[in-house]
Short mmCIF file of N, CA, C and O in Angstrom, two decimals:
data_model
loop_
_atom_site.label_atom_id
_atom_site.label_comp_id
_atom_site.label_asym_id
_atom_site.label_seq_id
_atom_site.Cartn_x
_atom_site.Cartn_y
_atom_site.Cartn_z
N MET R 957 21.81 154.33 150.22
CA MET R 957 20.47 154.82 150.38
C MET R 957 19.69 153.82 151.24
O MET R 957 19.67 152.64 150.93
N ILE R 958 19.09 154.30 152.28
CA ILE R 958 18.33 153.44 153.19
C ILE R 958 16.91 153.34 152.67
O ILE R 958 16.25 154.34 152.39
N SER R 959 16.45 152.11 152.53
CA SER R 959 15.12 151.87 152.00
C SER R 959 14.21 151.38 153.12
O SER R 959 14.58 150.51 153.90
N ASN R 960 13.04 151.96 153.20
CA ASN R 960 12.01 151.50 154.12
C ASN R 960 10.66 151.76 153.49
O ASN R 960 10.56 152.20 152.34
N LYS R 961 9.58 151.52 154.24
CA LYS R 961 8.24 151.68 153.65
C LYS R 961 7.92 153.14 153.33
O LYS R 961 7.27 153.43 152.35
N LYS R 962 8.38 154.06 154.16
CA LYS R 962 8.12 155.48 153.90
C LYS R 962 9.00 156.03 152.77
O LYS R 962 8.59 156.91 152.05
N ASN R 963 10.21 155.50 152.66
CA ASN R 963 11.18 156.00 151.69
C ASN R 963 11.71 154.83 150.86
O ASN R 963 12.81 154.35 151.09
N PRO R 964 10.92 154.37 149.85
CA PRO R 964 11.37 153.21 149.08
C PRO R 964 12.57 153.57 148.18
O PRO R 964 12.74 154.70 147.76
N THR R 965 13.39 152.58 147.92
CA THR R 965 14.54 152.77 147.04
C THR R 965 14.05 152.90 145.60
O THR R 965 13.24 152.11 145.15
N PRO R 966 14.55 153.90 144.87
CA PRO R 966 14.14 154.05 143.47
C PRO R 966 14.59 152.84 142.64
O PRO R 966 15.65 152.27 142.88
N VAL R 967 13.78 152.49 141.66
CA VAL R 967 14.09 151.36 140.80
C VAL R 967 15.26 151.73 139.89
O VAL R 967 15.27 152.79 139.27
N GLY R 968 16.24 150.88 139.82
CA GLY R 968 17.36 151.08 138.91
C GLY R 968 18.40 152.08 139.36
O GLY R 968 19.21 152.52 138.55
N TYR R 969 18.40 152.47 140.63
CA TYR R 969 19.36 153.48 141.06
C TYR R 969 20.79 152.96 141.00
O TYR R 969 21.72 153.71 140.73
N PHE R 970 20.98 151.67 141.22
CA PHE R 970 22.33 151.11 141.20
C PHE R 970 22.93 151.20 139.79
O PHE R 970 24.10 151.54 139.63
N PHE R 971 22.12 150.93 138.77
CA PHE R 971 22.63 151.01 137.41
C PHE R 971 22.89 152.45 136.99
O PHE R 971 23.79 152.72 136.20
N ARG R 972 22.11 153.40 137.53
CA ARG R 972 22.41 154.81 137.27
C ARG R 972 23.74 155.19 137.90
O ARG R 972 24.52 155.95 137.32
N LEU R 973 24.02 154.67 139.09
CA LEU R 973 25.31 154.94 139.72
C LEU R 973 26.45 154.33 138.91
O LEU R 973 27.52 154.93 138.78
N LEU R 974 26.23 153.15 138.35
CA LEU R 974 27.26 152.54 137.51
C LEU R 974 27.53 153.38 136.27
O LEU R 974 28.68 153.54 135.84
N LYS R 975 26.45 153.93 135.68
CA LYS R 975 26.63 154.81 134.52
C LYS R 975 27.41 156.06 134.89
O LYS R 975 28.25 156.52 134.12
N MET R 976 27.11 156.59 136.07
CA MET R 976 27.82 157.79 136.52
C MET R 976 29.28 157.47 136.82
O MET R 976 30.13 158.34 136.76
N ASN R 977 29.57 156.24 137.13
CA ASN R 977 30.92 155.83 137.47
C ASN R 977 31.71 155.36 136.24
O ASN R 977 32.83 154.91 136.36
N ALA R 978 31.13 155.51 135.06
CA ALA R 978 31.77 155.03 133.82
C ALA R 978 33.14 155.65 133.56
O ALA R 978 34.04 154.94 133.10
N PRO R 979 33.40 156.93 133.84
CA PRO R 979 34.74 157.46 133.58
C PRO R 979 35.83 156.81 134.43
O PRO R 979 37.01 156.93 134.11
N GLU R 980 35.47 156.14 135.50
CA GLU R 980 36.46 155.52 136.38
C GLU R 980 36.77 154.07 136.04
O GLU R 980 37.38 153.37 136.83
N TRP R 981 36.39 153.59 134.85
CA TRP R 981 36.66 152.19 134.53
C TRP R 981 38.15 151.86 134.47
O TRP R 981 38.55 150.76 134.86
N PRO R 982 39.02 152.77 134.05
CA PRO R 982 40.46 152.43 134.13
C PRO R 982 40.91 152.18 135.58
O PRO R 982 41.73 151.29 135.83
N TYR R 983 40.36 152.95 136.53
CA TYR R 983 40.69 152.71 137.94
C TYR R 983 40.16 151.36 138.39
O TYR R 983 40.80 150.65 139.17
N SER R 984 38.99 151.00 137.89
CA SER R 984 38.43 149.71 138.29
C SER R 984 39.26 148.56 137.72
O SER R 984 39.44 147.54 138.39
N ILE R 985 39.78 148.72 136.53
CA ILE R 985 40.63 147.68 135.95
C ILE R 985 41.92 147.54 136.76
O ILE R 985 42.37 146.43 137.06
N MET R 986 42.52 148.67 137.13
CA MET R 986 43.74 148.62 137.94
C MET R 986 43.46 148.00 139.32
O MET R 986 44.27 147.25 139.85
N GLY R 987 42.29 148.32 139.91
CA GLY R 987 41.92 147.70 141.17
C GLY R 987 41.75 146.20 141.04
O GLY R 987 42.15 145.42 141.91
N ALA R 988 41.17 145.77 139.90
CA ALA R 988 41.01 144.33 139.65
C ALA R 988 42.37 143.66 139.48
O ALA R 988 42.58 142.52 139.91
N VAL R 989 43.32 144.37 138.85
CA VAL R 989 44.68 143.84 138.73
C VAL R 989 45.29 143.63 140.11
O VAL R 989 45.93 142.61 140.38
N GLY R 990 45.05 144.60 141.00
CA GLY R 990 45.53 144.44 142.38
C GLY R 990 44.91 143.24 143.06
O GLY R 990 45.58 142.52 143.81
N PHE R 991 43.62 143.00 142.80
CA PHE R 991 42.97 141.83 143.38
C PHE R 991 43.57 140.54 142.84
O PHE R 991 43.78 139.58 143.58
N VAL R 992 43.83 140.50 141.54
CA VAL R 992 44.42 139.30 140.96
C VAL R 992 45.81 139.05 141.56
O VAL R 992 46.15 137.92 141.92
N LEU R 993 46.59 140.12 141.67
CA LEU R 993 47.93 139.96 142.24
C LEU R 993 47.87 139.48 143.68
O LEU R 993 48.66 138.64 144.10
N SER R 994 46.92 140.01 144.45
CA SER R 994 46.82 139.57 145.84
C SER R 994 46.26 138.16 145.95
O SER R 994 46.46 137.49 146.96
N GLY R 995 45.59 137.69 144.90
CA GLY R 995 45.09 136.32 144.90
C GLY R 995 46.19 135.28 144.79
O GLY R 995 46.00 134.12 145.16
N PHE R 996 47.34 135.68 144.29
CA PHE R 996 48.46 134.75 144.18
C PHE R 996 49.12 134.45 145.51
O PHE R 996 49.86 133.49 145.64
N ILE R 997 48.86 135.28 146.50
CA ILE R 997 49.61 135.16 147.75
C ILE R 997 49.20 133.92 148.55
O ILE R 997 50.05 133.29 149.18
N GLY R 998 47.94 133.55 148.53
CA GLY R 998 47.49 132.38 149.29
C GLY R 998 48.17 131.10 148.85
O GLY R 998 48.77 130.38 149.66
N PRO R 999 48.10 130.77 147.56
CA PRO R 999 48.80 129.57 147.10
C PRO R 999 50.31 129.64 147.27
O PRO R 999 50.95 128.64 147.57
N THR R 1000 50.87 130.84 147.12
CA THR R 1000 52.32 130.98 147.29
C THR R 1000 52.72 130.66 148.72
O THR R 1000 53.67 129.90 148.95
N PHE R 1001 52.00 131.22 149.69
CA PHE R 1001 52.30 130.92 151.09
C PHE R 1001 52.11 129.44 151.39
O PHE R 1001 52.88 128.85 152.15
N ALA R 1002 51.09 128.83 150.80
CA ALA R 1002 50.85 127.41 151.06
C ALA R 1002 51.98 126.54 150.52
O ALA R 1002 52.45 125.61 151.20
N ILE R 1003 52.43 126.84 149.32
CA ILE R 1003 53.52 126.06 148.72
C ILE R 1003 54.81 126.24 149.51
O ILE R 1003 55.52 125.27 149.82
N VAL R 1004 55.12 127.48 149.86
CA VAL R 1004 56.36 127.74 150.60
C VAL R 1004 56.29 127.11 151.99
O VAL R 1004 57.27 126.56 152.48
N MET R 1005 55.12 127.17 152.63
CA MET R 1005 54.99 126.58 153.96
C MET R 1005 55.16 125.07 153.90
O MET R 1005 55.82 124.48 154.77
N SER R 1006 54.60 124.42 152.88
CA SER R 1006 54.78 122.97 152.79
C SER R 1006 56.24 122.61 152.53
O SER R 1006 56.74 121.62 153.08
N ASN R 1007 56.92 123.41 151.74
CA ASN R 1007 58.35 123.17 151.53
C ASN R 1007 59.16 123.46 152.80
O ASN R 1007 60.16 122.79 153.05
N MET R 1008 58.72 124.42 153.55
CA MET R 1008 59.42 124.77 154.79
C MET R 1008 59.29 123.63 155.81
O MET R 1008 60.23 123.33 156.54
N ILE R 1009 58.14 123.00 155.86
CA ILE R 1009 57.95 121.87 156.78
C ILE R 1009 58.86 120.71 156.39
O ILE R 1009 59.39 120.01 157.25
N GLU R 1010 59.08 120.55 155.09
CA GLU R 1010 59.98 119.49 154.62
C GLU R 1010 61.40 119.69 155.14
O GLU R 1010 62.12 118.72 155.38
N VAL R 1011 61.80 120.93 155.34
CA VAL R 1011 63.16 121.23 155.80
C VAL R 1011 63.43 120.60 157.16
O VAL R 1011 64.56 120.21 157.46
N PHE R 1012 62.42 120.48 157.99
CA PHE R 1012 62.62 119.93 159.34
C PHE R 1012 63.03 118.46 159.33
O PHE R 1012 63.51 117.94 160.33
N TYR R 1013 62.86 117.80 158.20
CA TYR R 1013 63.23 116.39 158.11
C TYR R 1013 64.62 116.18 157.53
O TYR R 1013 65.05 115.05 157.36
N TYR R 1014 65.32 117.26 157.21
CA TYR R 1014 66.70 117.13 156.71
C TYR R 1014 67.60 116.62 157.84
O TYR R 1014 67.45 116.98 158.98
N ARG R 1015 68.55 115.82 157.46
CA ARG R 1015 69.51 115.31 158.45
C ARG R 1015 70.78 116.14 158.48
O ARG R 1015 71.47 116.18 159.48
N ASN R 1016 71.06 116.81 157.38
CA ASN R 1016 72.26 117.64 157.30
C ASN R 1016 71.91 119.06 157.80
O ASN R 1016 71.08 119.75 157.22
N TYR R 1017 72.59 119.47 158.87
CA TYR R 1017 72.30 120.76 159.49
C TYR R 1017 72.62 121.93 158.55
O TYR R 1017 71.87 122.91 158.49
N ALA R 1018 73.69 121.83 157.77
CA ALA R 1018 74.08 122.93 156.87
C ALA R 1018 73.04 123.14 155.77
O ALA R 1018 72.68 124.28 155.46
N SER R 1019 72.57 122.05 155.18
CA SER R 1019 71.54 122.20 154.14
C SER R 1019 70.22 122.68 154.72
O SER R 1019 69.48 123.43 154.08
N MET R 1020 69.92 122.26 155.96
CA MET R 1020 68.72 122.74 156.64
C MET R 1020 68.78 124.25 156.85
O MET R 1020 67.82 124.97 156.57
N GLU R 1021 69.93 124.73 157.29
CA GLU R 1021 70.10 126.16 157.53
C GLU R 1021 70.01 126.94 156.21
O GLU R 1021 69.38 128.00 156.14
N LYS R 1022 70.63 126.41 155.16
CA LYS R 1022 70.63 127.09 153.87
C LYS R 1022 69.21 127.20 153.31
O LYS R 1022 68.78 128.27 152.86
N LYS R 1023 68.46 126.10 153.35
CA LYS R 1023 67.08 126.11 152.83
C LYS R 1023 66.17 127.02 153.67
O LYS R 1023 65.31 127.71 153.14
N THR R 1024 66.39 127.02 154.98
CA THR R 1024 65.58 127.87 155.84
C THR R 1024 65.80 129.34 155.50
O THR R 1024 64.85 130.12 155.43
N LYS R 1025 67.05 129.73 155.27
CA LYS R 1025 67.34 131.11 154.89
C LYS R 1025 66.70 131.47 153.55
O LYS R 1025 66.19 132.56 153.36
N GLU R 1026 66.73 130.52 152.61
CA GLU R 1026 66.08 130.76 151.32
C GLU R 1026 64.59 131.03 151.49
O GLU R 1026 64.04 131.97 150.91
N TYR R 1027 63.93 130.21 152.29
CA TYR R 1027 62.49 130.37 152.48
C TYR R 1027 62.15 131.63 153.26
O TYR R 1027 61.10 132.23 153.04
N VAL R 1028 63.02 132.05 154.15
CA VAL R 1028 62.80 133.31 154.86
C VAL R 1028 62.77 134.46 153.87
O VAL R 1028 61.90 135.34 153.93
N PHE R 1029 63.70 134.46 152.91
CA PHE R 1029 63.73 135.53 151.92
C PHE R 1029 62.53 135.44 150.97
O PHE R 1029 62.02 136.46 150.51
N VAL R 1030 62.08 134.23 150.69
CA VAL R 1030 60.87 134.08 149.87
C VAL R 1030 59.67 134.67 150.61
O VAL R 1030 58.85 135.38 150.02
N TYR R 1031 59.56 134.41 151.92
CA TYR R 1031 58.48 134.98 152.71
C TYR R 1031 58.55 136.50 152.74
O TYR R 1031 57.54 137.19 152.63
N ILE R 1032 59.73 137.04 152.91
CA ILE R 1032 59.89 138.50 152.93
C ILE R 1032 59.48 139.08 151.58
O ILE R 1032 58.74 140.08 151.52
N GLY R 1033 59.92 138.46 150.49
CA GLY R 1033 59.55 138.93 149.16
C GLY R 1033 58.05 138.84 148.91
O GLY R 1033 57.44 139.76 148.35
N ALA R 1034 57.45 137.74 149.35
CA ALA R 1034 56.00 137.59 149.19
C ALA R 1034 55.25 138.62 150.02
O ALA R 1034 54.22 139.15 149.58
N GLY R 1035 55.76 138.92 151.20
CA GLY R 1035 55.12 139.95 152.03
C GLY R 1035 55.17 141.32 151.39
O GLY R 1035 54.18 142.06 151.39
N ILE R 1036 56.31 141.66 150.82
CA ILE R 1036 56.43 142.94 150.11
C ILE R 1036 55.51 142.97 148.90
O ILE R 1036 54.84 143.98 148.62
N PHE R 1037 55.44 141.86 148.19
CA PHE R 1037 54.57 141.75 147.02
C PHE R 1037 53.10 141.95 147.40
O PHE R 1037 52.37 142.68 146.73
N VAL R 1038 52.66 141.31 148.47
CA VAL R 1038 51.26 141.40 148.85
C VAL R 1038 50.91 142.80 149.35
O VAL R 1038 49.80 143.29 149.11
N VAL R 1039 51.84 143.46 150.03
CA VAL R 1039 51.58 144.84 150.45
C VAL R 1039 51.37 145.72 149.23
O VAL R 1039 50.46 146.54 149.18
N GLY R 1040 52.21 145.54 148.21
CA GLY R 1040 52.05 146.31 146.98
C GLY R 1040 50.72 146.02 146.29
O GLY R 1040 50.04 146.93 145.81
N ALA R 1041 50.34 144.75 146.24
CA ALA R 1041 49.08 144.38 145.60
C ALA R 1041 47.89 144.98 146.34
O ALA R 1041 46.96 145.50 145.72
N TYR R 1042 47.91 144.92 147.67
CA TYR R 1042 46.81 145.50 148.45
C TYR R 1042 46.77 147.02 148.31
O TYR R 1042 45.69 147.62 148.24
N LEU R 1043 47.93 147.64 148.24
CA LEU R 1043 47.96 149.09 148.04
C LEU R 1043 47.35 149.47 146.70
O LEU R 1043 46.58 150.43 146.61
N ILE R 1044 47.69 148.71 145.67
CA ILE R 1044 47.14 148.99 144.33
C ILE R 1044 45.63 148.88 144.35
O ILE R 1044 44.92 149.78 143.89
N GLN R 1045 45.11 147.78 144.87
CA GLN R 1045 43.65 147.60 144.81
C GLN R 1045 42.91 148.62 145.65
O GLN R 1045 41.92 149.21 145.18
N HIS R 1046 43.36 148.89 146.85
CA HIS R 1046 42.63 149.84 147.69
C HIS R 1046 42.77 151.27 147.19
O HIS R 1046 41.83 152.05 147.27
N TYR R 1047 43.92 151.61 146.66
CA TYR R 1047 44.13 152.96 146.14
C TYR R 1047 43.18 153.25 144.98
O TYR R 1047 42.48 154.26 144.96
N PHE R 1048 43.14 152.36 144.00
CA PHE R 1048 42.33 152.62 142.82
C PHE R 1048 40.84 152.51 143.10
O PHE R 1048 40.05 153.29 142.56
N PHE R 1049 40.42 151.59 143.96
CA PHE R 1049 39.00 151.52 144.29
C PHE R 1049 38.58 152.71 145.15
O PHE R 1049 37.45 153.18 145.06
N SER R 1050 39.47 153.24 145.96
CA SER R 1050 39.15 154.44 146.73
C SER R 1050 39.00 155.65 145.82
O SER R 1050 38.10 156.46 146.01
N ILE R 1051 39.88 155.77 144.83
CA ILE R 1051 39.73 156.86 143.86
C ILE R 1051 38.39 156.77 143.17
O ILE R 1051 37.67 157.76 142.98
N MET R 1052 38.02 155.55 142.77
CA MET R 1052 36.74 155.33 142.11
C MET R 1052 35.57 155.81 142.97
O MET R 1052 34.70 156.55 142.50
N GLY R 1053 35.57 155.40 144.22
CA GLY R 1053 34.48 155.77 145.12
C GLY R 1053 34.45 157.26 145.42
O GLY R 1053 33.37 157.87 145.46
N GLU R 1054 35.61 157.87 145.61
CA GLU R 1054 35.64 159.30 145.92
C GLU R 1054 35.20 160.14 144.73
O GLU R 1054 34.51 161.15 144.90
N ASN R 1055 35.59 159.74 143.53
CA ASN R 1055 35.14 160.48 142.34
C ASN R 1055 33.64 160.38 142.16
O ASN R 1055 32.98 161.36 141.79
N LEU R 1056 33.08 159.22 142.43
CA LEU R 1056 31.63 159.07 142.34
C LEU R 1056 30.93 159.91 143.39
O LEU R 1056 29.93 160.58 143.11
N THR R 1057 31.46 159.92 144.61
CA THR R 1057 30.87 160.74 145.67
C THR R 1057 30.90 162.22 145.29
O THR R 1057 29.91 162.93 145.46
N THR R 1058 32.01 162.67 144.74
CA THR R 1058 32.12 164.07 144.32
C THR R 1058 31.11 164.38 143.22
O THR R 1058 30.45 165.43 143.25
N ARG R 1059 30.97 163.48 142.27
CA ARG R 1059 30.03 163.69 141.17
C ARG R 1059 28.60 163.77 141.68
O ARG R 1059 27.82 164.63 141.26
N VAL R 1060 28.23 162.90 142.61
CA VAL R 1060 26.87 162.90 143.15
C VAL R 1060 26.63 164.17 143.97
O VAL R 1060 25.58 164.79 143.88
N ARG R 1061 27.62 164.58 144.75
CA ARG R 1061 27.46 165.81 145.54
C ARG R 1061 27.28 167.02 144.65
O ARG R 1061 26.51 167.92 144.96
N ARG R 1062 28.00 167.07 143.55
CA ARG R 1062 27.83 168.19 142.62
C ARG R 1062 26.45 168.19 142.00
O ARG R 1062 25.87 169.24 141.73
N MET R 1063 25.91 167.00 141.73
CA MET R 1063 24.57 166.93 141.16
C MET R 1063 23.50 167.35 142.17
O MET R 1063 22.49 167.94 141.81
N MET R 1064 23.73 167.04 143.43
CA MET R 1064 22.73 167.32 144.46
C MET R 1064 22.73 168.80 144.85
O MET R 1064 21.69 169.32 145.23
N LEU R 1065 23.87 169.46 144.81
CA LEU R 1065 24.06 170.87 145.16
C LEU R 1065 23.33 171.27 146.44
O LEU R 1065 23.93 171.41 147.49
N ALA R 1066 22.04 171.45 146.36
CA ALA R 1066 21.30 171.94 147.53
C ALA R 1066 20.92 170.81 148.48
O ALA R 1066 20.56 171.09 149.62
N GLY R 1067 21.01 169.58 148.03
CA GLY R 1067 20.62 168.46 148.88
C GLY R 1067 21.65 168.19 149.96
O GLY R 1067 22.74 168.76 149.96
N PRO R 1068 21.33 167.34 150.90
CA PRO R 1068 22.29 167.04 151.98
C PRO R 1068 23.50 166.29 151.44
O PRO R 1068 23.37 165.28 150.75
N ALA R 1069 24.69 166.79 151.74
CA ALA R 1069 25.92 166.19 151.23
C ALA R 1069 26.20 164.84 151.88
O ALA R 1069 26.93 164.03 151.32
N ALA R 1070 25.64 164.59 153.02
CA ALA R 1070 25.89 163.32 153.71
C ALA R 1070 25.30 162.15 152.93
O ALA R 1070 25.83 161.04 152.99
N ASP R 1071 24.21 162.38 152.19
CA ASP R 1071 23.61 161.29 151.42
C ASP R 1071 24.51 160.84 150.29
O ASP R 1071 24.44 159.70 149.86
N ALA R 1072 25.35 161.72 149.80
CA ALA R 1072 26.22 161.35 148.69
C ALA R 1072 27.30 160.37 149.12
O ALA R 1072 27.78 159.58 148.32
N ALA R 1073 27.69 160.40 150.39
CA ALA R 1073 28.71 159.46 150.86
C ALA R 1073 28.21 158.03 150.81
O ALA R 1073 29.00 157.10 150.67
N VAL R 1074 26.91 157.84 150.93
CA VAL R 1074 26.34 156.51 150.85
C VAL R 1074 26.53 155.94 149.45
O VAL R 1074 26.67 154.73 149.27
N CYS R 1075 26.61 156.79 148.45
CA CYS R 1075 26.76 156.33 147.08
C CYS R 1075 28.16 155.82 146.80
O CYS R 1075 28.37 155.14 145.81
N ALA R 1076 29.11 156.18 147.61
CA ALA R 1076 30.48 155.71 147.38
C ALA R 1076 30.58 154.22 147.68
O ALA R 1076 31.36 153.52 147.06
N SER R 1077 29.80 153.75 148.62
CA SER R 1077 29.92 152.35 149.00
C SER R 1077 29.54 151.38 147.89
O SER R 1077 30.18 150.35 147.76
N PRO R 1078 28.53 151.66 147.03
CA PRO R 1078 28.29 150.70 145.96
C PRO R 1078 29.47 150.57 145.00
O PRO R 1078 29.80 149.48 144.57
N SER R 1079 30.14 151.67 144.68
CA SER R 1079 31.26 151.55 143.73
C SER R 1079 32.41 150.80 144.37
O SER R 1079 33.06 149.98 143.73
N LYS R 1080 32.71 151.07 145.64
CA LYS R 1080 33.77 150.33 146.31
C LYS R 1080 33.35 148.88 146.48
O LYS R 1080 34.14 147.97 146.29
N GLY R 1081 32.09 148.69 146.83
CA GLY R 1081 31.58 147.33 147.02
C GLY R 1081 31.56 146.55 145.72
O GLY R 1081 31.85 145.36 145.70
N LEU R 1082 31.23 147.23 144.63
CA LEU R 1082 31.22 146.56 143.34
C LEU R 1082 32.62 146.12 142.96
O LEU R 1082 32.84 145.01 142.50
N GLY R 1083 33.59 146.99 143.18
CA GLY R 1083 34.97 146.63 142.89
C GLY R 1083 35.43 145.46 143.74
O GLY R 1083 36.09 144.54 143.26
N ARG R 1084 35.08 145.48 145.02
CA ARG R 1084 35.46 144.38 145.90
C ARG R 1084 34.76 143.08 145.50
O ARG R 1084 35.33 142.01 145.58
N PHE R 1085 33.49 143.22 145.04
CA PHE R 1085 32.76 142.04 144.60
C PHE R 1085 33.42 141.41 143.38
O PHE R 1085 33.63 140.20 143.32
N PHE R 1086 33.77 142.25 142.38
CA PHE R 1086 34.44 141.73 141.20
C PHE R 1086 35.79 141.13 141.58
O PHE R 1086 36.19 140.09 141.05
N GLY R 1087 36.49 141.79 142.46
CA GLY R 1087 37.78 141.26 142.92
C GLY R 1087 37.61 139.93 143.63
O GLY R 1087 38.41 139.01 143.45
N PHE R 1088 36.56 139.82 144.44
CA PHE R 1088 36.28 138.56 145.12
C PHE R 1088 36.04 137.44 144.11
O PHE R 1088 36.56 136.33 144.26
N LEU R 1089 35.26 137.75 143.07
CA LEU R 1089 35.01 136.74 142.04
C LEU R 1089 36.29 136.32 141.34
O LEU R 1089 36.51 135.14 141.07
N VAL R 1090 37.14 137.30 141.04
CA VAL R 1090 38.40 136.99 140.37
C VAL R 1090 39.27 136.11 141.25
O VAL R 1090 39.85 135.12 140.80
N VAL R 1091 39.36 136.45 142.54
CA VAL R 1091 40.19 135.66 143.45
C VAL R 1091 39.63 134.26 143.62
O VAL R 1091 40.38 133.28 143.64
N ARG R 1092 38.31 134.12 143.70
CA ARG R 1092 37.72 132.78 143.84
C ARG R 1092 37.96 131.95 142.59
O ARG R 1092 38.26 130.77 142.65
N PHE R 1093 37.82 132.59 141.41
CA PHE R 1093 38.09 131.88 140.16
C PHE R 1093 39.54 131.46 140.09
O PHE R 1093 39.87 130.35 139.68
N GLU R 1094 40.40 132.35 140.50
CA GLU R 1094 41.83 132.06 140.49
C GLU R 1094 42.16 130.92 141.45
O GLU R 1094 42.99 130.06 141.15
N ALA R 1095 41.51 130.89 142.62
CA ALA R 1095 41.75 129.81 143.57
C ALA R 1095 41.28 128.48 142.99
O ALA R 1095 41.91 127.44 143.24
N ARG R 1096 40.21 128.48 142.23
CA ARG R 1096 39.74 127.24 141.61
C ARG R 1096 40.75 126.73 140.59
O ARG R 1096 40.88 125.54 140.37
N LEU R 1097 41.45 127.63 139.91
CA LEU R 1097 42.44 127.21 138.93
C LEU R 1097 43.62 126.50 139.60
O LEU R 1097 44.25 125.64 138.99
N TRP R 1098 43.91 126.87 140.84
CA TRP R 1098 45.03 126.24 141.55
C TRP R 1098 44.70 124.83 142.00
O TRP R 1098 45.59 124.03 142.24
N LEU R 1099 43.41 124.54 142.18
CA LEU R 1099 43.04 123.21 142.70
C LEU R 1099 43.08 122.14 141.65
O LEU R 1099 42.93 122.20 140.56
#
């Protein structure tokens, strides 16, 4: 909702949207799980990269090759893991936003349907905000 002097934003509209989005809390929990899972990828890549740099100092070529192959498979596995985590979070937060948009459009009936699409962004944004907080908290635990 665009707020200006002619068209002020109603007081408490965000909390009304949250109440309307209450049936989608299981989706929000699953989206948060996806955020937590994707939060593990940064420290994992950092640890594997530091171990990979150590490989360059090996004097034995056979052990260097063996360790390099191990880390390549770890990177591939981590990449597959992070794709799954991102799919989980975006899928469930998208469902949340689309259900809210549908609910608002049904309530508006005669009103312009384009305004209801603006309401989807707070629910997606709220999920991303909570996910951001979870990832930041998780990053602090690693330090």
